[in-house]
């Protein structure tokens, strides 16, 4: 089965700096890679995703890059703000239909210091 | 769009009682719903996958007689924790995907269960 590893487990950055979180996956059949933000006591919120036919996707201050050959993908947050502080999870899945299991990373606790 | 709700958000029950958690997709039809359990500072652990009108598929190690899942309609799935014990205390989260959202899973806000 799929194995997703996520690094670092904790990350502290100064407000305005960039933050990068990296994930690796093992199953070459995985073709969809979402990133979720989870605030304390709340459910995960989808913030950006990428499919295997794309190498990079950007949405304002957030971007995701995918290297299929190396089987890794990364989340980039620029101009960080205190409200970006949360736990971020990456995930990977394969298939073309609904109902496919997501394999989650272990999470990164991001703290943005004002 | 793609809003998933859960009810209740918090519940405290006594050991030995049963608790039902509802998960609803508010603006789309969820052909598949997932139930997760999350311990403090840990990742999400998939408990089971349910498709509307079918029996849920449970992950290895999850007791299907203890965690009853019903996906009776395209917008509602329920998780019932039967004969709850303190070790069942956890954060339970559902997610859903469906027609027109082939890949995405949208998560509910979670339910904090405390068994005393």
Short mmCIF file of N, CA, C and O in Angstrom, two decimals, chain B residues 19 21 24 48 51 55 63 101 115:
data_model
loop_
_atom_site.label_atom_id
_atom_site.label_comp_id
_atom_site.label_asym_id
_atom_site.label_seq_id
_atom_site.Cartn_x
_atom_site.Cartn_y
_atom_site.Cartn_z
N UNK B 19 -23.47 6.28 21.59
CA UNK B 19 -23.50 7.65 21.09
C UNK B 19 -23.58 7.63 19.56
O UNK B 19 -22.84 6.87 18.92
N UNK B 21 -23.23 9.84 16.04
CA UNK B 21 -22.68 11.05 15.41
C UNK B 21 -23.20 11.11 13.98
O UNK B 21 -23.11 10.13 13.25
N UNK B 24 -23.34 15.10 7.56
CA UNK B 24 -24.19 15.49 6.44
C UNK B 24 -23.42 16.30 5.40
O UNK B 24 -22.64 17.18 5.75
N UNK B 48 -13.38 3.63 8.53
CA UNK B 48 -14.25 2.91 7.62
C UNK B 48 -14.65 3.81 6.46
O UNK B 48 -14.61 5.04 6.55
N UNK B 51 -20.42 3.60 1.39
CA UNK B 51 -21.09 4.03 0.17
C UNK B 51 -22.59 3.97 0.40
O UNK B 51 -23.08 3.05 1.07
N UNK B 55 -23.09 -1.72 2.77
CA UNK B 55 -22.44 -1.88 4.07
C UNK B 55 -21.08 -1.19 4.04
O UNK B 55 -20.40 -1.16 3.02
N UNK B 63 -13.42 -2.44 15.11
CA UNK B 63 -14.50 -3.37 15.41
C UNK B 63 -15.80 -2.87 14.80
O UNK B 63 -16.36 -1.86 15.23
N UNK B 101 -17.06 15.53 -7.95
CA UNK B 101 -15.86 15.78 -7.15
C UNK B 101 -15.10 14.47 -7.05
O UNK B 101 -15.00 13.88 -5.98
N UNK B 115 -15.79 9.94 27.02
CA UNK B 115 -16.51 8.89 27.74
C UNK B 115 -16.00 8.87 29.18
O UNK B 115 -14.79 8.71 29.41
#
